[in-house]
Tab-separated table of N, CA and C and ligand atoms in Angstrom:
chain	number	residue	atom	x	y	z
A	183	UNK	N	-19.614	-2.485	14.809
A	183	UNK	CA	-18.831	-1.710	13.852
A	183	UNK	C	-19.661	-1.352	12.622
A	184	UNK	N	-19.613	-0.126	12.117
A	184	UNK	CA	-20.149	0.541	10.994
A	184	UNK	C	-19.346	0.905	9.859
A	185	UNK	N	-19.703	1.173	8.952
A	185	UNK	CA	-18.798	0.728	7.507
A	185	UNK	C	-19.386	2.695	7.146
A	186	UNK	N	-18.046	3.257	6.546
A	186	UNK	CA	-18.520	4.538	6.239
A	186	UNK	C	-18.499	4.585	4.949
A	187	UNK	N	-19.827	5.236	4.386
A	187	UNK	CA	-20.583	5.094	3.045
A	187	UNK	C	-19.749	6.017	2.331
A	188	UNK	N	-18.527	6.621	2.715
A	188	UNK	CA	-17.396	8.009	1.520
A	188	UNK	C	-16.428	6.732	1.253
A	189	UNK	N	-16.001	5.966	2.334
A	189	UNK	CA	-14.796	5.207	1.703
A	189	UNK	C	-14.624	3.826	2.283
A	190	UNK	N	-15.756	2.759	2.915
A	190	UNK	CA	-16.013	1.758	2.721
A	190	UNK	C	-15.267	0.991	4.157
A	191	UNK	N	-14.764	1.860	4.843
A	191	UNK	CA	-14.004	1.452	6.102
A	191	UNK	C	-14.612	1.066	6.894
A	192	UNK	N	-14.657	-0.251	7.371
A	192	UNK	CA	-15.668	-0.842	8.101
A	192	UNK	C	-15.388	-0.822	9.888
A	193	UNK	N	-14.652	-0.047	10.478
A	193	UNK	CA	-14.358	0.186	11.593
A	193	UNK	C	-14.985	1.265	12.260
A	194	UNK	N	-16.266	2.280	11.938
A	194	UNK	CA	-16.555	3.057	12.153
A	194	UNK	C	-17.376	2.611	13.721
A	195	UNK	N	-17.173	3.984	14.603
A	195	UNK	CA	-17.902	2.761	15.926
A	195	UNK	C	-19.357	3.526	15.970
A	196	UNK	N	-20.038	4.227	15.166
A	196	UNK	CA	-20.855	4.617	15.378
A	196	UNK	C	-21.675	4.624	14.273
A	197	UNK	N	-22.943	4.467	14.206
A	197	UNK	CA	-23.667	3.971	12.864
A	197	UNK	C	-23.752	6.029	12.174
A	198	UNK	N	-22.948	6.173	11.022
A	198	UNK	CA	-23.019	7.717	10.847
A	198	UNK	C	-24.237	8.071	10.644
A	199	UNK	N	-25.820	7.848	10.097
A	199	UNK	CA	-26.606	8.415	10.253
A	199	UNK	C	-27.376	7.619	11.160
A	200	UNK	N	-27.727	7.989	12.394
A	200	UNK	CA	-28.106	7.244	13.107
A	200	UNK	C	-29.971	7.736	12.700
A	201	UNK	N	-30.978	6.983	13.744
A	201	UNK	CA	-32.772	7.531	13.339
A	201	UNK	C	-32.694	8.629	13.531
A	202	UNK	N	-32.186	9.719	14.512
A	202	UNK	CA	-32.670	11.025	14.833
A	202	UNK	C	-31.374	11.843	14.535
A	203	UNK	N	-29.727	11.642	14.548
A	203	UNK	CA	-28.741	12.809	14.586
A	203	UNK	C	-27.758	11.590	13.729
A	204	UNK	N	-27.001	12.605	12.991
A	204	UNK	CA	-25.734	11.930	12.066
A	204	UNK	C	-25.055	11.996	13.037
A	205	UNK	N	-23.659	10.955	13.556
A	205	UNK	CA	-23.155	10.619	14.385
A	205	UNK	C	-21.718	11.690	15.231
A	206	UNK	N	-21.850	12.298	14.273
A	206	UNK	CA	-20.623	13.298	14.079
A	206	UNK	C	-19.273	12.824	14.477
A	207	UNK	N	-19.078	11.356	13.975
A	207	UNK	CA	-17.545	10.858	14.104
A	207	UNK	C	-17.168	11.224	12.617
A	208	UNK	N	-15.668	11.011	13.283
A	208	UNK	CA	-14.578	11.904	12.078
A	208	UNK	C	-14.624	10.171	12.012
A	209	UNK	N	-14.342	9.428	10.489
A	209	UNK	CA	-13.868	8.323	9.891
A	209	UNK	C	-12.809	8.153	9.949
A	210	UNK	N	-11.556	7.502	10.637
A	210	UNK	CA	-10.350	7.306	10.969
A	210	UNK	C	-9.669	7.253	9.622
A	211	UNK	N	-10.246	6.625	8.701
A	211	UNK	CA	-9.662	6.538	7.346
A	211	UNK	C	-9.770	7.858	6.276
A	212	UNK	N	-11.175	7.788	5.865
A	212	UNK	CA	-11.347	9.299	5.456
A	212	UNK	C	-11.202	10.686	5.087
A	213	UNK	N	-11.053	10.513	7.442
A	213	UNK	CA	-11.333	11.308	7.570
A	213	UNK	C	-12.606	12.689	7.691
A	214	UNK	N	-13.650	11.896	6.868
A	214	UNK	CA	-15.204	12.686	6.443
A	214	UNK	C	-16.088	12.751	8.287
A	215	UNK	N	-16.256	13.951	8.193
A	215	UNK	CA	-17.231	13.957	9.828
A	215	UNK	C	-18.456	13.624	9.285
A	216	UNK	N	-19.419	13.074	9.817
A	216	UNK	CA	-20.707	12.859	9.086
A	216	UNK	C	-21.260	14.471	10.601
A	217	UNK	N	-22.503	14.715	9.527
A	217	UNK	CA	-23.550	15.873	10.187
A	217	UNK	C	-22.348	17.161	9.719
A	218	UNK	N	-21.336	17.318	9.927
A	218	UNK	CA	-20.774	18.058	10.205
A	218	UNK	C	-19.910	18.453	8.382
A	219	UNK	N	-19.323	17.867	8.261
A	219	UNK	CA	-18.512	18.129	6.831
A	219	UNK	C	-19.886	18.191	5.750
A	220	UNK	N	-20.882	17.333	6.220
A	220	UNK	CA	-21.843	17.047	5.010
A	220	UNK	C	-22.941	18.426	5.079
A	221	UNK	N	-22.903	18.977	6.269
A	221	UNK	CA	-23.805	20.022	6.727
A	221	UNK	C	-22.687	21.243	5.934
A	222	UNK	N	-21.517	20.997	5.456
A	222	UNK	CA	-20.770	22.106	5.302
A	222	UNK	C	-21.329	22.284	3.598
A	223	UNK	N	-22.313	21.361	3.006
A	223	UNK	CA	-22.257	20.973	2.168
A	223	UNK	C	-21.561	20.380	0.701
A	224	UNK	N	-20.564	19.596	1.770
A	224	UNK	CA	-19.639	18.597	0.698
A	224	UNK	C	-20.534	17.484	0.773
A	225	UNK	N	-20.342	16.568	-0.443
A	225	UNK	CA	-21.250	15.619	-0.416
A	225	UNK	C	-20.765	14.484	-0.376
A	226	UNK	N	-20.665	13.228	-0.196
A	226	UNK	CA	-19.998	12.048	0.102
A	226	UNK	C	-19.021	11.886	-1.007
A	227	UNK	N	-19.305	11.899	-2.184
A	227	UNK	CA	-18.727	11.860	-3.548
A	227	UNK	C	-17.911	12.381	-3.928
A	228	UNK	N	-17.785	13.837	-3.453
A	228	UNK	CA	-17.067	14.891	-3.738
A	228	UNK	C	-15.755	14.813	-2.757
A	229	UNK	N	-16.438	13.952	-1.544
A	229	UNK	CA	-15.154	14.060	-0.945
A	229	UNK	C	-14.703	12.917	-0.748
A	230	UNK	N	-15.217	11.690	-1.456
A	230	UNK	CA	-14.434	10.304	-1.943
A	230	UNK	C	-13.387	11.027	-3.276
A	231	UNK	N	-13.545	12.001	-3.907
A	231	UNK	CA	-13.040	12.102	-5.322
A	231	UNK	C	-11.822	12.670	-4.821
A	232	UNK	N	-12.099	13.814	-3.640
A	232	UNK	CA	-10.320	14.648	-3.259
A	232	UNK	C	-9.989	14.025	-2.170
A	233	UNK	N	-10.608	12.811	-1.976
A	233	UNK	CA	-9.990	11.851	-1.145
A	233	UNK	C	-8.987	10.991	-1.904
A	234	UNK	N	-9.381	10.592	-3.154
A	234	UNK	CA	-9.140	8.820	-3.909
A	234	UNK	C	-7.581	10.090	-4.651
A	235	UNK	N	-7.785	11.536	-4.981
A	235	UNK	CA	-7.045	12.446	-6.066
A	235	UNK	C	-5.653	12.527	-4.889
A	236	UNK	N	-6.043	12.701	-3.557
A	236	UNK	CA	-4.885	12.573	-2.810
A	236	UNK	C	-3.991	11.771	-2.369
A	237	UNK	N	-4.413	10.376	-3.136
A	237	UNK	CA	-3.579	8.937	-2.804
A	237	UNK	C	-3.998	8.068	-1.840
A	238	UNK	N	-5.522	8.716	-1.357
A	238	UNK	CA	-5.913	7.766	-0.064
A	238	UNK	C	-5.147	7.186	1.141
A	239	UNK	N	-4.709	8.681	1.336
A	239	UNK	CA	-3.777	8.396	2.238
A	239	UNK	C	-5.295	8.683	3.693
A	240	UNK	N	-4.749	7.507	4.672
A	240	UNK	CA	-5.401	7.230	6.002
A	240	UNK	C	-5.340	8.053	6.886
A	241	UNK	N	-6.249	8.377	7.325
A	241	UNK	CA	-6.317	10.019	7.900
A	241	UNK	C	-5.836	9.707	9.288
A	242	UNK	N	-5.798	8.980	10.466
A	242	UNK	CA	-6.184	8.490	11.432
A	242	UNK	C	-5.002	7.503	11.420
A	243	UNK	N	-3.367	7.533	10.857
A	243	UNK	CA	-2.659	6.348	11.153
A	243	UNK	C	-2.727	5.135	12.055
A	244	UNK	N	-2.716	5.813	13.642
A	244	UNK	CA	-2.682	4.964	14.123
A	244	UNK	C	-3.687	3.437	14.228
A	245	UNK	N	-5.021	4.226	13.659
A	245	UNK	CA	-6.222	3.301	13.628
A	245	UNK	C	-6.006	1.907	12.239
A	246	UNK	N	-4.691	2.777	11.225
A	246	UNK	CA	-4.600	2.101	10.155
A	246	UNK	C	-4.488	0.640	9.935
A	247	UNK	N	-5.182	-0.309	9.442
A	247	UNK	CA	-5.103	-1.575	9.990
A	247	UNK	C	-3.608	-2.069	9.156
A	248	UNK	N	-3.178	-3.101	9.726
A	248	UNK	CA	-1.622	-3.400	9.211
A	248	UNK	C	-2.283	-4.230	7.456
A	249	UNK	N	-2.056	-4.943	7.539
A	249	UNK	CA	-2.533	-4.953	5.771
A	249	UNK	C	-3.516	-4.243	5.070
A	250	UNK	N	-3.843	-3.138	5.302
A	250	UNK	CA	-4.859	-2.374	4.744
A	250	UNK	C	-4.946	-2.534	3.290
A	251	UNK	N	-5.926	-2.641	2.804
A	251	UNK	CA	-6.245	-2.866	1.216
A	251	UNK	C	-7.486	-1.904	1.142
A	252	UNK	N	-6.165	-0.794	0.557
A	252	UNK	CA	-7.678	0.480	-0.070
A	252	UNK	C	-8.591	0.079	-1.139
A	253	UNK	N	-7.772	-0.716	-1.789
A	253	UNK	CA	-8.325	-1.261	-3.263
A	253	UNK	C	-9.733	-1.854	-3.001
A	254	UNK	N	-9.188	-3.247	-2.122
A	254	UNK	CA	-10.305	-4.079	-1.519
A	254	UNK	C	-11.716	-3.098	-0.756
A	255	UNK	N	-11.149	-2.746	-0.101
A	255	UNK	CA	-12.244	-1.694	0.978
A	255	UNK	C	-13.077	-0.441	-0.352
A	256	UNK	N	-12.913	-0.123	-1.183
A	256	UNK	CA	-13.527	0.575	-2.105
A	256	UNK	C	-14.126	-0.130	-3.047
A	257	UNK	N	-14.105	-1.358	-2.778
A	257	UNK	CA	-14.659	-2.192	-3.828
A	257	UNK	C	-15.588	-2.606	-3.191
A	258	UNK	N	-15.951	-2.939	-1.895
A	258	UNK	CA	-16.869	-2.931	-0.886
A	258	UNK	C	-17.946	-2.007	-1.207
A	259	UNK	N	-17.960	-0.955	-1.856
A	259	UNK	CA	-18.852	-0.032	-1.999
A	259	UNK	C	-18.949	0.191	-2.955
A	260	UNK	N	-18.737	-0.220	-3.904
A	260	UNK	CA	-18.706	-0.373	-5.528
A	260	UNK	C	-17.946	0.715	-6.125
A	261	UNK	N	-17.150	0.959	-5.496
A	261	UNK	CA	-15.838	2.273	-6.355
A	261	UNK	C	-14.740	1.011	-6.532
A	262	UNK	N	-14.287	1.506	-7.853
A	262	UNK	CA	-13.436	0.590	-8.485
A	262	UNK	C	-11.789	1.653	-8.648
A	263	UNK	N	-11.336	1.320	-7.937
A	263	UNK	CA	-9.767	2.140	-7.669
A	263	UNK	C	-8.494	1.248	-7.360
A	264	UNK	N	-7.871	1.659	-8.308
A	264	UNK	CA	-6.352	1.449	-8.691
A	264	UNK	C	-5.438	1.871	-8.941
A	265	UNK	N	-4.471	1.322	-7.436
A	265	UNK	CA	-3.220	2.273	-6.692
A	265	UNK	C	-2.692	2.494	-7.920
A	266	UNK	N	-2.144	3.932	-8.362
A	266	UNK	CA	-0.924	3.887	-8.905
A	266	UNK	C	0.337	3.286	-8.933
A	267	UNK	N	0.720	3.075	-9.615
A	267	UNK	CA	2.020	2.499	-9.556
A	267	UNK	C	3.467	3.082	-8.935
A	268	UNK	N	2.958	4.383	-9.221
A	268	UNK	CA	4.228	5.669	-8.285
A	268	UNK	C	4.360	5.512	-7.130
A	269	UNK	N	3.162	5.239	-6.405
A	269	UNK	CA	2.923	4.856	-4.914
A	269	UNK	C	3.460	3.606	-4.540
A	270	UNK	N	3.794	2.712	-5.092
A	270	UNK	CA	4.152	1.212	-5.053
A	270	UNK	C	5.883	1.407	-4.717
A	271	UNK	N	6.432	1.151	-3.530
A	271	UNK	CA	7.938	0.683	-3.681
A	271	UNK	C	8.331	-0.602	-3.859
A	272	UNK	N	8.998	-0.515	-5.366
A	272	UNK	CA	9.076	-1.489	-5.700
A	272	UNK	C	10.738	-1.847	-5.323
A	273	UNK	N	10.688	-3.243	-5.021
A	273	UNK	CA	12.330	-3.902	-4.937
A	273	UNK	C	13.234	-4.268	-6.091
A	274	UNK	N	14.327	-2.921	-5.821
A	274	UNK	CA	15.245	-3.320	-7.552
A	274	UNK	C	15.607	-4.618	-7.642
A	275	UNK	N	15.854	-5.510	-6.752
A	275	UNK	CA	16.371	-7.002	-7.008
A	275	UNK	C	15.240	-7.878	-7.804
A	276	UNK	N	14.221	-8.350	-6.699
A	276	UNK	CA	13.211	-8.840	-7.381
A	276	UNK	C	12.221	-8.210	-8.113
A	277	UNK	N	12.147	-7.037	-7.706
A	277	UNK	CA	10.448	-6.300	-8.553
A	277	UNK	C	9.313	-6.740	-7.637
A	278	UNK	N	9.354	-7.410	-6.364
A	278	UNK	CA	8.725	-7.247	-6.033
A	278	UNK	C	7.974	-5.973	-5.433
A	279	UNK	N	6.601	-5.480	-5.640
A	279	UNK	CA	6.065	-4.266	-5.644
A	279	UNK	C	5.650	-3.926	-4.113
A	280	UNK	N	5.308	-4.990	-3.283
A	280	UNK	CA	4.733	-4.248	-1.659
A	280	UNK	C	5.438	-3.439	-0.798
A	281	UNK	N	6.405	-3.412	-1.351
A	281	UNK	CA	7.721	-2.550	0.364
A	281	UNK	C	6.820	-1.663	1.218
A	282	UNK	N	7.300	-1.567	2.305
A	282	UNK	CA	6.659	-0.505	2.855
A	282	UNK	C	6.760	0.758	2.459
A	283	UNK	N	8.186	0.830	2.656
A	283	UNK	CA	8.822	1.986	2.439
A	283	UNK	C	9.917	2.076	0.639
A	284	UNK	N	10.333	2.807	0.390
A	284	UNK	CA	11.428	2.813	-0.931
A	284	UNK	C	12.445	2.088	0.005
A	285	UNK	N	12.912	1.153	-1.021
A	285	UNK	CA	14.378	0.663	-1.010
A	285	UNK	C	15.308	1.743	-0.088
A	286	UNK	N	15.656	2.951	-1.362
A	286	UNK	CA	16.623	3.536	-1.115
A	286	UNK	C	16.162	5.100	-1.145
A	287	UNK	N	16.772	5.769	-0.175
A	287	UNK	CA	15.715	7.318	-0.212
A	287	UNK	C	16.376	7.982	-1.521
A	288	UNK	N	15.978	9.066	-1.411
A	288	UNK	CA	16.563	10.350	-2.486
A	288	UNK	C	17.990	10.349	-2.369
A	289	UNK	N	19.106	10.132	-0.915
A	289	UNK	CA	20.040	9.982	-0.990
A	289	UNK	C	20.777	8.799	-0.998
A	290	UNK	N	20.057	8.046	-1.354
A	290	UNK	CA	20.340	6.881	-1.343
A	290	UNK	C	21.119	5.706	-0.580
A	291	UNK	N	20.622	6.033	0.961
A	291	UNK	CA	20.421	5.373	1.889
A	291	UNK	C	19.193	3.911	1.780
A	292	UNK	N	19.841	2.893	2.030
A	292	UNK	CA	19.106	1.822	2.351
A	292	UNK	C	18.054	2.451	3.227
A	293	UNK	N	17.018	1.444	3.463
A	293	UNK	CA	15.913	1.784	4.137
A	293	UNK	C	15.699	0.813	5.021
A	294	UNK	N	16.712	-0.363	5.140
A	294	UNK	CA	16.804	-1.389	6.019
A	294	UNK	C	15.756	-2.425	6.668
A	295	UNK	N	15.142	-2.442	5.801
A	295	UNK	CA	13.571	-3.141	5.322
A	295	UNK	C	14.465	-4.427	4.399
A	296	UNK	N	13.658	-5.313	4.849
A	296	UNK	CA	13.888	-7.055	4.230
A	296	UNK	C	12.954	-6.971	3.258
A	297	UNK	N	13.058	-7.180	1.663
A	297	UNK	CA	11.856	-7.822	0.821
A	297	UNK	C	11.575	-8.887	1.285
A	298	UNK	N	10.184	-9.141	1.229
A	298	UNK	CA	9.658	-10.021	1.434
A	298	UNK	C	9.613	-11.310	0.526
A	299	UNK	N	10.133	-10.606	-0.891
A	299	UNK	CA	10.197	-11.571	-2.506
A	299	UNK	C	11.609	-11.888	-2.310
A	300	UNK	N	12.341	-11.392	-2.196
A	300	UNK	CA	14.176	-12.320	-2.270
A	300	UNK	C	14.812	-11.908	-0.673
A	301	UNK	N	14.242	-11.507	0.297
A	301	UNK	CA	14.847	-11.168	1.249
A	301	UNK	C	15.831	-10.598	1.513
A	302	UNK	N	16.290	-9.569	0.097
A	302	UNK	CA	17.273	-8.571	0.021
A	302	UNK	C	16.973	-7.414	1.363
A	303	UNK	N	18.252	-7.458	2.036
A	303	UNK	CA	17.658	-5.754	3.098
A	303	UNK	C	18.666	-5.020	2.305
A	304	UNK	N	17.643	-3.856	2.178
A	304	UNK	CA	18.634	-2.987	1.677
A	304	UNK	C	19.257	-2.245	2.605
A	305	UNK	N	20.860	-1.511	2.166
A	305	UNK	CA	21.503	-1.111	2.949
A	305	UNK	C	22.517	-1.792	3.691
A	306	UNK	N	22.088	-3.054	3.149
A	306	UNK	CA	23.169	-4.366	4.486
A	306	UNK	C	23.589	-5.090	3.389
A	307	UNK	N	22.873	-5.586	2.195
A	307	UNK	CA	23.391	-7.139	1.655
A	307	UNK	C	24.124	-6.171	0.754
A	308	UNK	N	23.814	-5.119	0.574
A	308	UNK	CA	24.271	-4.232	-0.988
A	308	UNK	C	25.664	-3.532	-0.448
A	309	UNK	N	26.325	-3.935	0.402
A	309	UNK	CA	27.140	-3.594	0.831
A	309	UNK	C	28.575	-4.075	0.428
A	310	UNK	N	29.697	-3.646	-0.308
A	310	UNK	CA	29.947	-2.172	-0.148
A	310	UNK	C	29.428	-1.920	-1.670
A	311	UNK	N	29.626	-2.449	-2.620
A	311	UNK	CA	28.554	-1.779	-3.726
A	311	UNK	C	26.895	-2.503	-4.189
A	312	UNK	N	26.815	-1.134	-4.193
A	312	UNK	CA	24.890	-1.591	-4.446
A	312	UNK	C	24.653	-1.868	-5.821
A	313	UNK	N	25.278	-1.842	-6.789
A	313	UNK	CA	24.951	-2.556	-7.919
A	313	UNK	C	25.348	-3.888	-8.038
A	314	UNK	N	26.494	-3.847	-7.743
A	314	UNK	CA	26.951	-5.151	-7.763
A	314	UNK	C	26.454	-6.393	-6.791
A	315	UNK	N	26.190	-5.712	-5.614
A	315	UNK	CA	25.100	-6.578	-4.222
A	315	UNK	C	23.863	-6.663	-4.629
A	316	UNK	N	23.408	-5.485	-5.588
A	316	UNK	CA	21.876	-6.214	-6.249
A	316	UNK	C	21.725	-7.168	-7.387
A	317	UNK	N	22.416	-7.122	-8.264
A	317	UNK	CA	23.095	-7.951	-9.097
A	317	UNK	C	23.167	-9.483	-8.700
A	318	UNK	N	24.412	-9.507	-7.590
A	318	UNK	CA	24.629	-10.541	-7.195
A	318	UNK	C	23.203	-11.454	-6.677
A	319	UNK	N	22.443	-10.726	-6.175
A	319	UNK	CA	21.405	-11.235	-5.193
A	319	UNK	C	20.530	-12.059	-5.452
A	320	UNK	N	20.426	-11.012	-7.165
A	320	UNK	CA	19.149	-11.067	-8.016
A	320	UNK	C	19.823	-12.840	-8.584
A	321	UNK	N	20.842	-12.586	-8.775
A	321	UNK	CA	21.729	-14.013	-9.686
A	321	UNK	C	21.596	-15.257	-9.084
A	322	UNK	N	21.541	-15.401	-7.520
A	322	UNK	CA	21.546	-16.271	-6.966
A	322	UNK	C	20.056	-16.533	-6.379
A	323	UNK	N	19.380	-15.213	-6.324
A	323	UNK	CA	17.623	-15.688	-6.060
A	323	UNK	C	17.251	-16.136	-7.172
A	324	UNK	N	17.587	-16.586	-8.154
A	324	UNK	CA	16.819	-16.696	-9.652
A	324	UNK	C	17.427	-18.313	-9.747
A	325	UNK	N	19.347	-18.284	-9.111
A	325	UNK	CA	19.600	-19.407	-9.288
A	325	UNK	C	18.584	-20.615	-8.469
A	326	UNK	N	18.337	-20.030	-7.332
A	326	UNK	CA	17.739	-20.661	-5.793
A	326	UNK	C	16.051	-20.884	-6.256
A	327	UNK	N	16.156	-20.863	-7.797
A	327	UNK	CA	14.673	-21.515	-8.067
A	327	UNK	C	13.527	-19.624	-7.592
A	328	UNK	N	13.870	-18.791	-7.476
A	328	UNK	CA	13.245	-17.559	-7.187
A	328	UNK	C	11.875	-18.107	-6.123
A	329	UNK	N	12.025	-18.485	-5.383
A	329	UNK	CA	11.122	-18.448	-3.846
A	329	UNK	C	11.224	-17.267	-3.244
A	330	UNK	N	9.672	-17.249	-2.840
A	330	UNK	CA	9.840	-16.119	-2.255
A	330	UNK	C	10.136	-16.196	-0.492
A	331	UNK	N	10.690	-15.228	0.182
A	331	UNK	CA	11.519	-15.313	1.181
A	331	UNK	C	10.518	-15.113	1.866
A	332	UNK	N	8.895	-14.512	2.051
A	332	UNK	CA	8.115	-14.514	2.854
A	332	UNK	C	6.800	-15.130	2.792
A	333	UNK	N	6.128	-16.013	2.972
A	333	UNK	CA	5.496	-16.677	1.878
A	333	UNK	C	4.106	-16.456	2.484
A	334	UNK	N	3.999	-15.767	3.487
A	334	UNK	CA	2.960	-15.259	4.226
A	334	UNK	C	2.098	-13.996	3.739
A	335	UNK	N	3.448	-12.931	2.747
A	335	UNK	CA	3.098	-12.041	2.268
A	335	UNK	C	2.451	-12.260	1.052
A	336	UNK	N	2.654	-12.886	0.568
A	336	UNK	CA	2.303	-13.011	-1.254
A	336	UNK	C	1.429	-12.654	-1.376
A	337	UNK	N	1.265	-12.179	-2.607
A	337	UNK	CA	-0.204	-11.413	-3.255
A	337	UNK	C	-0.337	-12.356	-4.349
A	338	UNK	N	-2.008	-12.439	-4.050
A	338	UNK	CA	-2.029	-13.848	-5.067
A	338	UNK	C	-1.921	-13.730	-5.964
A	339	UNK	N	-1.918	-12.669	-6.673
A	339	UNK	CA	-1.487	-12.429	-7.973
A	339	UNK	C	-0.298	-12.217	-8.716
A	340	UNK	N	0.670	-12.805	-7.807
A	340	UNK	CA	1.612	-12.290	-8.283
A	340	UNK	C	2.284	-14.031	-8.261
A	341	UNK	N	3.300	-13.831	-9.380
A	341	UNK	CA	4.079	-15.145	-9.206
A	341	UNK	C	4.929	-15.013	-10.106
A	342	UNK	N	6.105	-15.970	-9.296
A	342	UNK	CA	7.507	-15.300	-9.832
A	342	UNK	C	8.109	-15.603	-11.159
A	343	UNK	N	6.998	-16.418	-12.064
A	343	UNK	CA	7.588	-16.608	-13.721
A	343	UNK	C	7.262	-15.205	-14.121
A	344	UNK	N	5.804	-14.277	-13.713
A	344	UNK	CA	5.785	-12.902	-14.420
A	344	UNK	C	6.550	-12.112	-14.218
A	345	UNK	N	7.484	-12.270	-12.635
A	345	UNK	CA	8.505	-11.485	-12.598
A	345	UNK	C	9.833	-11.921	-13.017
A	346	UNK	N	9.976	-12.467	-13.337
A	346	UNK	CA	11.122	-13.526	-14.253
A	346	UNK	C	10.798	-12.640	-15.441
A	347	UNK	N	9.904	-12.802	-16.068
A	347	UNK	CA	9.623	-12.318	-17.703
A	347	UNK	C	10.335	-10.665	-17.496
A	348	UNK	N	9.748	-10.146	-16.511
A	348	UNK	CA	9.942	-8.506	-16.212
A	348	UNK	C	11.690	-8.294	-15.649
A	349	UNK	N	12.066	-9.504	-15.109
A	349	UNK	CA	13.655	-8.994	-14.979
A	349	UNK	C	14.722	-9.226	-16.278
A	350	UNK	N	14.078	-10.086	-16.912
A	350	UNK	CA	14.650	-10.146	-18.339
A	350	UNK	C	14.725	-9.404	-19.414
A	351	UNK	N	13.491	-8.944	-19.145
A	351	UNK	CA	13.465	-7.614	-20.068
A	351	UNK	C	14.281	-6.248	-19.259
A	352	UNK	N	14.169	-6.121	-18.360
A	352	UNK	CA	15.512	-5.340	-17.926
A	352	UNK	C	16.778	-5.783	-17.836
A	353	UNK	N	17.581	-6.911	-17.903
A	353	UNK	CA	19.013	-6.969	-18.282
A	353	UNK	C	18.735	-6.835	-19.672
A	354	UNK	N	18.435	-7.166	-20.685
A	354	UNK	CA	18.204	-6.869	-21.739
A	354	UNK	C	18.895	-5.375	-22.624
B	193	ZN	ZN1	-14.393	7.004	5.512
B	194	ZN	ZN1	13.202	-8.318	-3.509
């Protein structure tokens, strides 16, 4: 496996500049063809920049590895990048930030996804009102000592007195 020098993805199956021909694989992540995009004369940089400006979104889903860490993988190559926060679905109960998906869409349909921080699903526990089912949830995960419901997921940086501080300041 080869690591591609635009965005640090180490799954590449072909070394992109090989001794005699650039490999001409498309980067599953990327997206960047080596020989080919670079012959168009874009340059690695230029197209890490309207790569990183488009949200780094994974060109190649299916190849997408299940915990993918763009953050991590660009730091591999010494680019220092940090997800927005817009991009982050965050969970109205806990605040926890990983969801896959939003809570609740534009119409505000559950998305029927379990947090992984209070094990709220939305769409099911918030049932029949969603303020009051998030409310409630939040009251009794906070009573229940605030554990988190997946403990496999955690991001080490995160821990639940800072999100304690951050739900307080929103009832507030
Ligand atoms: Zn790449
Ligand atoms: Zn939650």
């Amino acid at each position: 496996m080869y690591t591609c020098i635009v965005c640090g993805y180490k799954d590449l199956e072909m070394e992109s500049y090989g001794k005699e021909y650039p490999s001409c694989e498309i980067c599953s992540c990327c997206g960047f063809q080596f020989g080919i995009d670079d012959d168009k004369g874009i340059s690695h940089d230029l197209w890490r920049e309207t790569w990183i400006k488009k949200d780094c979104s994974f060109w190649y889903t299916p190849d997408r590895p299940i915990a993918w860490d763009v953050e991590k993988q660009l730091k591999s190559i010494g680019i220092m990048y940090k997800k927005k926060d817009a991009n982050k679905n965050i969970c109205p109960v806990c605040k926890y930030d990983g969801l896959d998906e939003p809570a609740y869409n534009s119409l505000g349909y559950g998305s029927y996804d379990i947090c992984q921080g209070c094990g709220f699903q939305f769409g099911l526990d918030d049932y029949p009102d969603k303020n009051k089912g998030i409310q409630k949830w939040r009251e009794n995960w906070i009573r229940g000592g605030s554990s988190w419901y997946s403990t496999s997921s955690i991001k080490p940086n995160w821990n639940p007195t800072e999100q304690l501080i951050h739900l307080s300041k929103i009832k507030k």
